[in-house]
GROMACS .gro file of C-alpha atoms in nm:
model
  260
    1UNK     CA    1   0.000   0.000   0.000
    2UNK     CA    2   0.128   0.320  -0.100
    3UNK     CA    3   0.125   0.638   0.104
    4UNK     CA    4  -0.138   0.829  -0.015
    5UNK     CA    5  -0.334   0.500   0.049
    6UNK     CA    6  -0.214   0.505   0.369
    7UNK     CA    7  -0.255   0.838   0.495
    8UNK     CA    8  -0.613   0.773   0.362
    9UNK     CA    9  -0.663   0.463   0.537
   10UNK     CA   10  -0.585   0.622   0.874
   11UNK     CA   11  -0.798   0.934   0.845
   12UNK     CA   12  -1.049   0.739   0.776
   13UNK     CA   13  -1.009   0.490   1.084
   14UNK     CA   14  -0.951   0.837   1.271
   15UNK     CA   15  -1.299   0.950   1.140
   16UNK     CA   16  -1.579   0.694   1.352
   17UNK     CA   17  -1.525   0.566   1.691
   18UNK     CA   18  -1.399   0.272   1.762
   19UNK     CA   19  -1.657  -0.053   1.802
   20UNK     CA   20  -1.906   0.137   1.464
   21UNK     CA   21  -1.968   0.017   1.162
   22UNK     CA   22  -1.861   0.212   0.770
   23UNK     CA   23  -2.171   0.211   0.541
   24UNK     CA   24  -2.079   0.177   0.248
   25UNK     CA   25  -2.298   0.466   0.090
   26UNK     CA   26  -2.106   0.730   0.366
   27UNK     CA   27  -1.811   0.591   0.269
   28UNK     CA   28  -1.824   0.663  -0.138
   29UNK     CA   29  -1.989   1.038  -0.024
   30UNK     CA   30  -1.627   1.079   0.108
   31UNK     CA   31  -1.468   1.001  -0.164
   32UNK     CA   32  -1.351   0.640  -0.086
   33UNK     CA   33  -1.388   0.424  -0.423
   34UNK     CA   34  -1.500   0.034  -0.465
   35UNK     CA   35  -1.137  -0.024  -0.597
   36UNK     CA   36  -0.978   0.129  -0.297
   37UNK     CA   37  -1.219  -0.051  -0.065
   38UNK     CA   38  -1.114  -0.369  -0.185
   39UNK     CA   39  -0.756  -0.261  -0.116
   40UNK     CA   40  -0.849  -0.193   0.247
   41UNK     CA   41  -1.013  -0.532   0.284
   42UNK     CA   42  -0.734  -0.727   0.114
   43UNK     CA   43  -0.505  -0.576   0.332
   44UNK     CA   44  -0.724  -0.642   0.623
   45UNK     CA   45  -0.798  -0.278   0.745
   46UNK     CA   46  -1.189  -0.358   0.668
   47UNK     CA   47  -1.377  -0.607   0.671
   48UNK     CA   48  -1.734  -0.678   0.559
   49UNK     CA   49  -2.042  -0.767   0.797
   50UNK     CA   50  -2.306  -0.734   0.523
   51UNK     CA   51  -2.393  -0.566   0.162
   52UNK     CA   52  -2.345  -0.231   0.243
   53UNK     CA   53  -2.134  -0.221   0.558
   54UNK     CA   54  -1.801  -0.286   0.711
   55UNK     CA   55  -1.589  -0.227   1.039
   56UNK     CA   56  -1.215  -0.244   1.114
   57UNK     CA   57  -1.080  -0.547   1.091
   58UNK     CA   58  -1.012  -0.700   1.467
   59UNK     CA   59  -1.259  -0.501   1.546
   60UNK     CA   60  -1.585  -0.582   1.816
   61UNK     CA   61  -1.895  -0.428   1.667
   62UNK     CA   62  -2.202  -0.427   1.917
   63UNK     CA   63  -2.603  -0.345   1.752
   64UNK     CA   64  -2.512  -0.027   1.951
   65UNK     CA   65  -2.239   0.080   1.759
   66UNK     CA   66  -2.435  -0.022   1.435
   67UNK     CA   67  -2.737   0.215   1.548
   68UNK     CA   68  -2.525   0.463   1.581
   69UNK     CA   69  -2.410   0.434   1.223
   70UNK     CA   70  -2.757   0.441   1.107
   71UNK     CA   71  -2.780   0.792   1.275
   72UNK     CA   72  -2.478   0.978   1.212
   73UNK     CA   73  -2.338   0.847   0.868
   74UNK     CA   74  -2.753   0.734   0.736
   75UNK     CA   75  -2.914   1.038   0.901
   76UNK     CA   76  -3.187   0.839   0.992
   77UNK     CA   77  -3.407   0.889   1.306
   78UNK     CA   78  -3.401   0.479   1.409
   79UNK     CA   79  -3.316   0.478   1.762
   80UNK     CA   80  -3.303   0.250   2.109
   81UNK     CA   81  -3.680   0.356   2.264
   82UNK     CA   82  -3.933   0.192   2.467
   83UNK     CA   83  -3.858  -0.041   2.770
   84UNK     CA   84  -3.472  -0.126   2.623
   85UNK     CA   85  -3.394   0.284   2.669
   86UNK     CA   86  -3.614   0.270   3.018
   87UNK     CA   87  -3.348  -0.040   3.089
   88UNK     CA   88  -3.048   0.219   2.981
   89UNK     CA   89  -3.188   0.505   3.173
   90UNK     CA   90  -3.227   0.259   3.506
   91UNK     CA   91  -3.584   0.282   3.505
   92UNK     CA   92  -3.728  -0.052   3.450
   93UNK     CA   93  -3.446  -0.260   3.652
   94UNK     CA   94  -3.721  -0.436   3.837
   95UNK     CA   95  -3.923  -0.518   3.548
   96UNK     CA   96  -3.838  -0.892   3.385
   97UNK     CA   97  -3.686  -0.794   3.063
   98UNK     CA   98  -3.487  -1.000   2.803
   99UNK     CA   99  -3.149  -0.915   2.779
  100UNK     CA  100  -3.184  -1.085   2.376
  101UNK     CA  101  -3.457  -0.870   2.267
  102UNK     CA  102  -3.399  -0.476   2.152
  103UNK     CA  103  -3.693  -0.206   2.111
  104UNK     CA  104  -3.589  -0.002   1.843
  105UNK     CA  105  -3.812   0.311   1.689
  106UNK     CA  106  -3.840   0.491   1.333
  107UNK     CA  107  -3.973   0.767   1.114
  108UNK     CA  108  -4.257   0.615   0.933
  109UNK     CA  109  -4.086   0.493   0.605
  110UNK     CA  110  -3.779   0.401   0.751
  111UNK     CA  111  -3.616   0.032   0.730
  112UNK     CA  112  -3.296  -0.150   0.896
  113UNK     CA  113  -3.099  -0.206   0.638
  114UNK     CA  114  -3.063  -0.588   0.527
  115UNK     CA  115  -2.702  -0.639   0.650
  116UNK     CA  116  -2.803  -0.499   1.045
  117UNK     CA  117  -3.094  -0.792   1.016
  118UNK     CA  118  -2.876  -1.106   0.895
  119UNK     CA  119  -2.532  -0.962   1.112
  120UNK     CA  120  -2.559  -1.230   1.414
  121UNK     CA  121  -2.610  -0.923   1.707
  122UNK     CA  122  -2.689  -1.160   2.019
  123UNK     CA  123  -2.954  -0.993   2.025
  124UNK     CA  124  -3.312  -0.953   1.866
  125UNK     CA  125  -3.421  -0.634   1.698
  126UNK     CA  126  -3.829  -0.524   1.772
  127UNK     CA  127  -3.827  -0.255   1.555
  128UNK     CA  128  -4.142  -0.011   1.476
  129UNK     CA  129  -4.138   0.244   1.237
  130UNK     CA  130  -4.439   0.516   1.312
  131UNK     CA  131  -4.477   0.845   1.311
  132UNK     CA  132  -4.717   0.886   1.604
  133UNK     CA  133  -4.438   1.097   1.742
  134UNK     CA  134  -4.200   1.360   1.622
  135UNK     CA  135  -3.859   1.276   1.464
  136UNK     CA  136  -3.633   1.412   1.745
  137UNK     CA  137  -3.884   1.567   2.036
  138UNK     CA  138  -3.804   1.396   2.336
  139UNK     CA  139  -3.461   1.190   2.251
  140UNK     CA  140  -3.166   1.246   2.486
  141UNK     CA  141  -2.813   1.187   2.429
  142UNK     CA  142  -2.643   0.858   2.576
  143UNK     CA  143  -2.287   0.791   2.648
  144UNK     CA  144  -2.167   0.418   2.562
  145UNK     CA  145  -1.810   0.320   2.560
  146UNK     CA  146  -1.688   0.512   2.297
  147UNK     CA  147  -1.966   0.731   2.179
  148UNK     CA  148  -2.276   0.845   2.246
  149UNK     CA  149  -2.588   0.844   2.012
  150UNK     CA  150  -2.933   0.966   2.055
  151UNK     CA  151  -3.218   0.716   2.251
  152UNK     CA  152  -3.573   0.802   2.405
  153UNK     CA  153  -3.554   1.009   2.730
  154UNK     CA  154  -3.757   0.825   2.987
  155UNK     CA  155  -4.105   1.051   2.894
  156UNK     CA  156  -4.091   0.948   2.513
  157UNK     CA  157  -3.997   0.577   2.588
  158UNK     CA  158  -4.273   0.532   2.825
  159UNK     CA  159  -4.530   0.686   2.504
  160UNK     CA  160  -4.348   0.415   2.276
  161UNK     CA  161  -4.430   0.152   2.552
  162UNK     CA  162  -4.799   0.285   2.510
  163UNK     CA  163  -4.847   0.255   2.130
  164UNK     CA  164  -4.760  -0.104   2.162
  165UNK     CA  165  -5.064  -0.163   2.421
  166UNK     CA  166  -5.244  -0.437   2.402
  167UNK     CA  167  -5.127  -0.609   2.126
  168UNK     CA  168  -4.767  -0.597   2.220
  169UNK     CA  169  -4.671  -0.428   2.587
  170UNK     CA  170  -4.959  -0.513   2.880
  171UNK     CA  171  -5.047  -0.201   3.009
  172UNK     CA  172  -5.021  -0.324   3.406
  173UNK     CA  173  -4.673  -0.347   3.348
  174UNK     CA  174  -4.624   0.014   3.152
  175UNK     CA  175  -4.802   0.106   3.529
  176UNK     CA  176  -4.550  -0.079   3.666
  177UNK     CA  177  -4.254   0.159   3.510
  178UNK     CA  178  -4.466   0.456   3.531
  179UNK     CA  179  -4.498   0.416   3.914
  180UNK     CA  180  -4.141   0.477   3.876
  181UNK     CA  181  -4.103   0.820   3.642
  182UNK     CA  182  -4.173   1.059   3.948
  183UNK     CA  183  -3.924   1.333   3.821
  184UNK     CA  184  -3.992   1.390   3.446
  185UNK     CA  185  -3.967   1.721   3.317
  186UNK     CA  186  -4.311   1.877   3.260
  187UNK     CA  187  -4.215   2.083   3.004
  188UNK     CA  188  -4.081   1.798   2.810
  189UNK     CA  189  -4.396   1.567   2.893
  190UNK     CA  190  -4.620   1.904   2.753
  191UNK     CA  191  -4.459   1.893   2.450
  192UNK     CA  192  -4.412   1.558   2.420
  193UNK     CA  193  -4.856   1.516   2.431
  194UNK     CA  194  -4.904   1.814   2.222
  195UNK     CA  195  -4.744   1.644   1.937
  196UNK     CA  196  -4.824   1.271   1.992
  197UNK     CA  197  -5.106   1.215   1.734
  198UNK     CA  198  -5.196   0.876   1.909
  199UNK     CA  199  -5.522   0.953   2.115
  200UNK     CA  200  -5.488   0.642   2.264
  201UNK     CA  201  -5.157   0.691   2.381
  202UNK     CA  202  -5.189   0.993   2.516
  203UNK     CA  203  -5.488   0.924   2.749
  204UNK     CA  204  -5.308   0.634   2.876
  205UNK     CA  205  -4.994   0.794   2.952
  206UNK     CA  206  -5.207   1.095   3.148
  207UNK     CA  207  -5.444   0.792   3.343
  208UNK     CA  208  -5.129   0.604   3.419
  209UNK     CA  209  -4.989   0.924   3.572
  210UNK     CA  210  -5.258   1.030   3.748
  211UNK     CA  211  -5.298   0.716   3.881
  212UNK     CA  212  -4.930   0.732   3.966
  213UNK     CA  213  -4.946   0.999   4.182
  214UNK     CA  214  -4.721   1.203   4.057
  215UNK     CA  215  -4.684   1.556   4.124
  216UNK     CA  216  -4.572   1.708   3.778
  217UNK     CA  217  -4.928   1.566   3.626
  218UNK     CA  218  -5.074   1.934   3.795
  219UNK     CA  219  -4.810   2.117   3.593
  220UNK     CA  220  -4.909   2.015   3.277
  221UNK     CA  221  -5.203   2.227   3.066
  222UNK     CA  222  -5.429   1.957   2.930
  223UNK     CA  223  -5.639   2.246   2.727
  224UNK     CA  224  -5.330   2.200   2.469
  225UNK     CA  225  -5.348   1.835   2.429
  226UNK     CA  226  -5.597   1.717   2.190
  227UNK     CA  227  -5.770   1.389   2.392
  228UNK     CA  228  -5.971   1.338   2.073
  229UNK     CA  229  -6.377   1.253   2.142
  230UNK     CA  230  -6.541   0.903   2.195
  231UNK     CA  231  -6.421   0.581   2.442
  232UNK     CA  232  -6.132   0.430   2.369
  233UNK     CA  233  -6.157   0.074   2.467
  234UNK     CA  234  -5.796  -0.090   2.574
  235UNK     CA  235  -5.974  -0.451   2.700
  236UNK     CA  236  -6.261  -0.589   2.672
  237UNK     CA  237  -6.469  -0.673   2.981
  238UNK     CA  238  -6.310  -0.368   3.135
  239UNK     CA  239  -6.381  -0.065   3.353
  240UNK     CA  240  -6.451   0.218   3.222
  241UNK     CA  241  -6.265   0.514   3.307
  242UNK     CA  242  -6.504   0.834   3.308
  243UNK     CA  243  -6.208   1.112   3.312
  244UNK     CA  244  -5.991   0.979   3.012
  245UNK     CA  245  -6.258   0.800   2.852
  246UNK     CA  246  -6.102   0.486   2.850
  247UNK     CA  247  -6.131   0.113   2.956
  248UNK     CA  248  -5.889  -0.084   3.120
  249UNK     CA  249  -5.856  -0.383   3.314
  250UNK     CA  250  -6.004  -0.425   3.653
  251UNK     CA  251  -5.681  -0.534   3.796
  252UNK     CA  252  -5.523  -0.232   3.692
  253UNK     CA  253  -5.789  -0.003   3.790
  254UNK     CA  254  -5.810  -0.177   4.126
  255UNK     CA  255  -5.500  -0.129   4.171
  256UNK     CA  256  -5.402   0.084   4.518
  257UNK     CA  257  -5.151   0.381   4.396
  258UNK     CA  258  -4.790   0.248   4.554
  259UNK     CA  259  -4.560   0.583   4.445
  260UNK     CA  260  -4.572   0.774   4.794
   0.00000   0.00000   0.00000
């Protein structure tokens, strides 16, 4: 390899964290070719995981550092969300959940690639692309070992738990992790419900808080949140709910408020 190729080489290695991935389309938008690709590979500075991506050589590649490719090299808005960010953020360590399974979110429109799917991860990607909430409203930045990317904060996660009740998160359990969310910020939550176009999601999150006890429920101005008109039924053979219009199940609504 000559020195040119070199000096290329390492500015590019000097370009993403360590433990990331190189798509391939960021990678010819920077002006590095097929041909000199295939140099890099035969010379074992690169090597491919998939159509479309690569990492260094030796190098340890979690789904982590792939997400994080997707959002700074793809630009797009997939990101760690639901009860996997509520795991990163500490809030649901009490809660059962599978250290093999991933909630990921999207824009509405937007895929995982093909090679993040079939790359062997340890791990199982849930991913749901929707648009019941705003591309970026809500994310926070989190630190992993050598970057940091953008996941749900704790108020956005806890909607993404929400939009998959019934068919996919029980909503006793969401209670469960919502007992738990006594300091969110309610300027964040206000915006957050403003902008959620899920009626459903939004009168759960405000019944689950209320029922919560939590003092930054009074704080919010519900005259800005569209609640939508009509019952929303969550279970069948429920109670109804009066305030939010909804039904839920008894054991939930029966439920004695624990956060004191």
């Amino acid at each position: 390899m000559n020195t040119d190729n070199r000096t290329k080489i390492n500015q590019l290695l000097d370009s993403q964290p360590q433990g990331t991935v190189f798509l391939s389309s960021w990678l010819s938008n920077h002006g590095y070719s097929h041909d000199l690709l295939k140099v890099y590979r035969k010379s074992k500075w690169l090597k491919p995981i998939g159509t479309g991506a690569m990492i260094r050589y030796n190098d340890k590649v979690t789904y982590e550092g792939a997400i994080y490719s997707l959002q700074k090299q793809a630009n797009l808005s997939i990101h760690i969300g639901g009860k996997t960010a509520l795991s990163y953020l500490g809030k649901s360590h009490y809660l059962n959940l599978s250290n093999s399974k991933v909630m990921l979110f999207g824009d509405k429109g937007e895929k995982l690639p093909a090679w993040f799917m079939k790359h062997q991860w340890d791990i199982k990607a849930d991913y749901h692309s929707s648009s019941f909430l705003p591309t970026e409203t809500g994310l926070i930045d989190l630190e992993f070992k050598t970057f940091s990317m953008q996941v749900s904060g704790a108020a956005r996660a806890m909607l993404e738990c929400l939009y998959l009740v019934p068919k996919k998160e029980q909503l006793l359990e969401c209670y469960q992790i919502m007992e738990g969310l006594n300091n969110l910020r309610p300027k964040i939550v206000q915006t957050l419900l403003e902008e959620c176009s899920s009626v459903k999601v939004k009168r759960l999150f405000l019944y689950l808080a209320d029922k919560a006890g939590h003092q930054w429920v009074q704080y919010l101005n519900l005259e800005t949140i569209d609640l939508g008109t009509g019952k929303r039924s969550i279970v069948k053979n429920g109670v109804y709910v009066r305030k939010y219009q909804i039904t839920v199940s008894k054991e939930l609504e029966n439920r004695e408020e624990t956060n004191l």
